[in-house]
Short mmCIF file of C-alpha atoms and ligand atoms in Angstrom, two decimals:
data_model
loop_
_atom_site.label_atom_id
_atom_site.label_comp_id
_atom_site.label_asym_id
_atom_site.label_seq_id
_atom_site.Cartn_x
_atom_site.Cartn_y
_atom_site.Cartn_z
CA MET A 30 22.35 -11.35 24.39
CA THR A 31 19.13 -8.28 24.00
CA GLU A 32 19.90 -5.30 22.01
CA THR A 33 17.68 -2.19 21.06
CA ARG A 34 18.40 0.03 18.24
CA THR A 35 16.73 2.76 16.63
CA VAL A 36 17.07 3.61 12.52
CA HIS A 37 15.49 5.30 10.01
CA THR A 38 14.17 3.59 7.29
CA SER A 39 16.49 5.15 4.98
CA ARG A 40 19.56 3.24 6.81
CA LEU A 41 18.19 -0.64 6.75
CA THR A 42 18.77 -2.77 4.89
CA GLY A 43 17.13 -4.87 2.79
CA ASP A 44 17.65 -8.05 4.29
CA GLU A 45 16.51 -5.87 7.34
CA LEU A 46 13.39 -4.66 5.74
CA LEU A 47 12.42 -8.18 5.14
CA ALA A 48 12.75 -9.38 8.20
CA ILE A 49 10.68 -6.81 9.94
CA ARG A 50 7.81 -7.64 7.15
CA SER A 51 8.52 -11.08 8.27
CA LEU A 52 8.21 -10.50 11.95
CA LEU A 53 4.96 -8.17 11.44
CA ASP A 54 3.54 -10.83 8.88
CA ASP A 55 3.50 -13.86 11.85
CA ALA A 56 2.42 -11.79 14.82
CA PHE A 57 -0.60 -10.65 12.89
CA GLU A 58 -0.84 -14.34 11.29
CA GLY A 59 -1.22 -12.72 7.70
CA ASP A 60 -3.75 -10.00 8.85
CA PHE A 61 -0.68 -7.50 8.03
CA THR A 62 -1.18 -5.66 4.56
CA ASP A 63 0.74 -4.31 1.86
CA ASP A 64 -1.00 -0.47 3.14
CA ASP A 65 -0.19 -1.73 6.70
CA TRP A 66 3.66 -1.92 5.61
CA ASP A 67 3.52 1.34 3.55
CA HIS A 68 1.92 2.90 6.96
CA THR A 69 5.19 1.79 8.93
CA VAL A 70 8.25 3.13 6.49
CA GLY A 71 9.13 6.43 6.22
CA GLY A 72 10.07 7.19 9.81
CA MET A 73 12.28 5.65 12.65
CA HIS A 74 12.20 1.99 13.36
CA ALA A 75 12.65 0.76 17.22
CA LEU A 76 14.72 -3.07 16.59
CA VAL A 77 15.13 -5.40 18.94
CA GLN A 78 17.75 -8.23 18.30
CA GLU A 79 18.49 -11.37 20.35
CA GLY A 80 21.58 -13.53 19.93
CA GLY A 81 21.46 -11.53 15.83
CA GLU A 82 17.94 -12.41 15.67
CA LEU A 83 14.79 -9.86 15.11
CA VAL A 84 12.53 -10.35 17.69
CA ALA A 85 10.60 -6.91 18.14
CA HIS A 86 9.81 -4.34 16.26
CA GLY A 87 7.71 -0.76 15.90
CA ALA A 88 7.83 2.44 14.17
CA LEU A 89 7.17 6.16 14.48
CA VAL A 90 6.50 8.04 11.60
CA GLN A 91 5.57 12.14 11.00
CA ARG A 92 1.40 12.05 10.79
CA ARG A 93 -0.33 15.33 11.10
CA MET A 94 -3.59 15.51 13.81
CA LEU A 95 -5.50 18.18 13.67
CA HIS A 96 -7.36 18.99 16.70
CA GLY A 97 -8.63 22.07 18.19
CA GLY A 98 -7.88 24.17 15.18
CA ARG A 99 -4.19 23.00 15.14
CA ALA A 100 -2.34 20.78 13.18
CA LEU A 101 -0.56 18.68 14.95
CA ARG A 102 2.93 17.73 14.53
CA THR A 103 2.21 13.86 15.62
CA GLY A 104 4.96 10.78 16.44
CA TYR A 105 2.22 7.72 14.97
CA VAL A 106 3.38 4.04 16.35
CA GLU A 107 2.79 1.38 13.54
CA GLY A 108 3.81 -2.26 13.28
CA VAL A 109 4.02 -2.82 17.06
CA ALA A 110 4.77 -6.78 17.24
CA VAL A 111 7.05 -9.12 19.44
CA ARG A 112 8.27 -12.52 17.57
CA PRO A 113 4.98 -15.04 18.49
CA GLY A 114 6.27 -17.27 21.25
CA LEU A 115 8.28 -14.75 22.75
CA TRP A 116 5.59 -12.31 24.10
CA ARG A 117 5.73 -11.57 27.73
CA ARG A 118 9.14 -11.12 28.50
CA GLY A 119 9.23 -7.18 28.00
CA HIS A 120 10.55 -6.78 24.31
CA GLY A 121 7.07 -4.97 23.53
CA SER A 122 8.07 -2.37 26.09
CA ALA A 123 11.71 -2.34 24.83
CA VAL A 124 10.30 -1.22 21.88
CA MET A 125 7.95 1.51 23.48
CA GLU A 126 10.63 2.81 25.20
CA ALA A 127 12.50 3.44 22.34
CA LEU A 128 10.03 4.96 20.78
CA GLU A 129 9.10 7.23 23.65
CA GLN A 130 12.75 8.07 23.90
CA VAL A 131 12.15 9.84 19.93
CA LEU A 132 8.99 11.19 20.94
CA ARG A 133 10.18 12.57 24.26
CA ARG A 134 13.28 14.10 22.94
CA GLY A 135 11.05 17.25 21.08
CA ALA A 136 10.61 15.86 17.57
CA TYR A 137 6.82 15.65 18.03
CA GLU A 138 4.40 17.62 19.67
CA LEU A 139 1.81 14.56 20.46
CA GLY A 140 2.48 11.00 20.40
CA ALA A 141 -0.56 9.06 18.85
CA LEU A 142 -1.39 4.78 18.32
CA GLY A 143 -4.23 2.71 17.24
CA ALA A 144 -4.39 -0.39 19.54
CA ALA A 145 -5.16 -3.72 19.23
CA ASP A 146 -7.22 -4.67 22.27
CA GLU A 147 -4.63 -7.08 22.99
CA ALA A 148 -2.12 -4.19 23.28
CA VAL A 149 -4.05 -1.88 25.23
CA PRO A 150 -2.77 -3.64 28.71
CA LEU A 151 0.79 -2.66 26.95
CA TYR A 152 0.12 0.73 25.69
CA THR A 153 -1.93 2.05 29.46
CA GLY A 154 1.04 0.74 31.14
CA ARG A 155 3.03 3.67 29.93
CA GLY A 156 0.82 6.36 30.35
CA TRP A 157 -0.96 6.18 26.65
CA GLN A 158 -4.05 7.73 27.21
CA ARG A 159 -7.57 6.77 25.93
CA TRP A 160 -9.07 9.11 23.68
CA ARG A 161 -12.32 9.74 24.62
CA GLY A 162 -13.36 11.81 21.70
CA PRO A 163 -14.96 11.66 18.57
CA SER A 164 -12.20 10.42 15.52
CA SER A 165 -12.48 11.38 11.90
CA VAL A 166 -10.24 11.25 8.97
CA LEU A 167 -9.62 14.24 6.86
CA ALA A 168 -10.30 12.94 3.64
CA PRO A 169 -10.01 14.27 -0.15
CA THR A 170 -13.95 14.79 0.51
CA GLY A 171 -13.71 16.21 3.55
CA ILE A 172 -13.43 15.50 7.30
CA ALA A 173 -15.42 12.12 7.45
CA ARG A 174 -15.71 10.69 11.00
CA THR A 175 -14.42 7.22 11.66
CA PRO A 176 -16.63 5.60 14.50
CA ASP A 177 -15.38 2.15 14.25
CA GLU A 178 -11.75 3.42 15.58
CA ASP A 179 -13.49 5.72 18.74
CA GLY A 180 -12.34 4.06 21.48
CA CYS A 181 -9.48 2.41 19.67
CA LEU A 182 -7.00 5.28 19.78
CA PHE A 183 -4.05 6.03 22.76
CA VAL A 184 -2.16 9.37 22.83
CA LEU A 185 0.85 10.36 24.91
CA PRO A 186 0.75 13.73 25.57
CA LEU A 187 3.80 15.73 25.13
CA ARG A 188 3.73 19.94 24.26
CA ALA A 189 0.48 20.15 22.39
CA ALA A 190 -2.87 21.45 24.62
CA LEU A 191 -4.89 18.36 24.57
CA ASP A 192 -9.26 17.76 25.24
CA LEU A 193 -9.61 14.30 25.25
CA ASP A 194 -13.27 14.81 24.95
CA GLY A 195 -12.58 16.62 21.86
CA GLU A 196 -12.24 15.68 18.23
CA LEU A 197 -8.97 13.79 17.13
CA THR A 198 -9.17 14.01 12.70
CA CYS A 199 -6.08 12.13 10.77
CA ASP A 200 -4.58 12.90 7.49
CA TRP A 201 -5.40 10.99 4.71
CA ARG A 202 -3.88 7.74 3.59
CA PRO A 203 -4.55 4.58 1.86
CA GLY A 204 -5.49 1.32 3.82
CA ASP A 205 -6.80 1.98 7.44
CA VAL A 206 -6.57 5.70 8.23
CA TRP A 207 -5.73 4.94 11.54
C1 LIG B 6 1.18 -6.99 22.09
C2 LIG B 6 3.04 -7.25 21.84
C3 LIG B 6 3.33 -6.18 20.85
C4 LIG B 6 2.99 -7.24 23.35
O1 LIG B 6 4.28 -7.48 23.23
P1 LIG B 6 5.08 -8.30 24.73
O2 LIG B 6 6.08 -8.11 24.32
O3 LIG B 6 4.54 -9.41 25.47
O4 LIG B 6 4.63 -7.41 25.59
P2 LIG B 6 6.06 -6.80 27.03
O5 LIG B 6 6.29 -8.55 27.77
O6 LIG B 6 6.43 -5.85 27.10
O7 LIG B 6 4.50 -6.34 28.06
C5 LIG B 6 4.64 -5.37 29.25
C6 LIG B 6 3.22 -5.12 30.08
O8 LIG B 6 2.33 -5.63 29.11
C7 LIG B 6 0.99 -5.56 29.75
N1 LIG B 6 0.74 -6.43 28.51
C8 LIG B 6 1.13 -7.13 27.47
N2 LIG B 6 0.69 -7.93 26.95
C9 LIG B 6 -0.68 -8.01 27.38
C10 LIG B 6 -1.42 -9.12 27.56
N3 LIG B 6 -1.61 -9.66 26.34
N4 LIG B 6 -2.49 -8.98 28.05
C11 LIG B 6 -2.09 -8.56 29.51
N5 LIG B 6 -1.25 -7.71 29.56
C12 LIG B 6 -0.49 -7.60 28.68
C13 LIG B 6 1.33 -6.47 30.91
O9 LIG B 6 1.21 -5.52 31.73
C14 LIG B 6 3.28 -6.47 30.66
O10 LIG B 6 3.76 -6.03 31.95
P3 LIG B 6 4.38 -7.97 32.85
O11 LIG B 6 4.12 -9.46 31.43
O12 LIG B 6 4.93 -7.63 33.26
O13 LIG B 6 2.75 -7.87 32.83
C15 LIG B 6 2.87 -8.45 21.48
O14 LIG B 6 1.90 -9.65 22.66
C16 LIG B 6 2.39 -8.70 20.40
O15 LIG B 6 3.08 -8.36 19.01
N6 LIG B 6 1.04 -9.33 19.45
C17 LIG B 6 0.87 -9.46 18.44
C18 LIG B 6 0.64 -7.81 17.43
C19 LIG B 6 -0.07 -6.85 18.39
O16 LIG B 6 -0.90 -6.76 18.56
N7 LIG B 6 0.46 -5.78 18.21
C20 LIG B 6 0.09 -4.55 18.71
C21 LIG B 6 -0.62 -3.76 17.70
S1 LIG B 6 -1.68 -2.45 18.35
#
């Protein structure tokens, strides 16, 4: 039986956190760093389990995005992964469905994520829109452009007025800022 649940990091056991980290390490083939893990915790997790085993995960953490003179309360998607060998069976969609429910229930003004190339069809197929304008980060030294991320950022418009050709600036954090 497949079961999807949504739970805050604070409600997860040590074993559950280890299972999530192990799934992310496997799905990203060793490219998932400790900073990536740091970005994945502290918010809501969507967990898909099959026969008691974790088969898919995604997280939603709060960040601030500067856009159009406003600091938008943003639900940022992190750590979306499905156990290798179980792809294209709808598990990634189940994760996104659960996270989008949290986004749409009014907790945030905007949904945002940085997409791996192979995951773009999953997100666009669900109504996420590619950000066309320049991206940047509010670094300790001021706003700095992040040109490598241009074209890889996607948003789920909720309540905020957006100009997809305008600038989108994320808050600062260690590791990959987007
Ligand atoms: C990306 C990933 C999460 C997708 O999970 P998944 O369980 O295969 O996704 P789904 O089965 O729900 O796919 C839903 C739809 O998304 C699209 N899609 C998903 N993966 C796709 C791919 N590789 N190529 C083309 N379309 C794809 C398809 O439209 C698919 O529907 P369909 O199978 O009926 O055609 C999974 O491949 C994965 O864990 N990859 C490694 C980690 C990663 O890249 N995570 C994303 C970080 S941004």
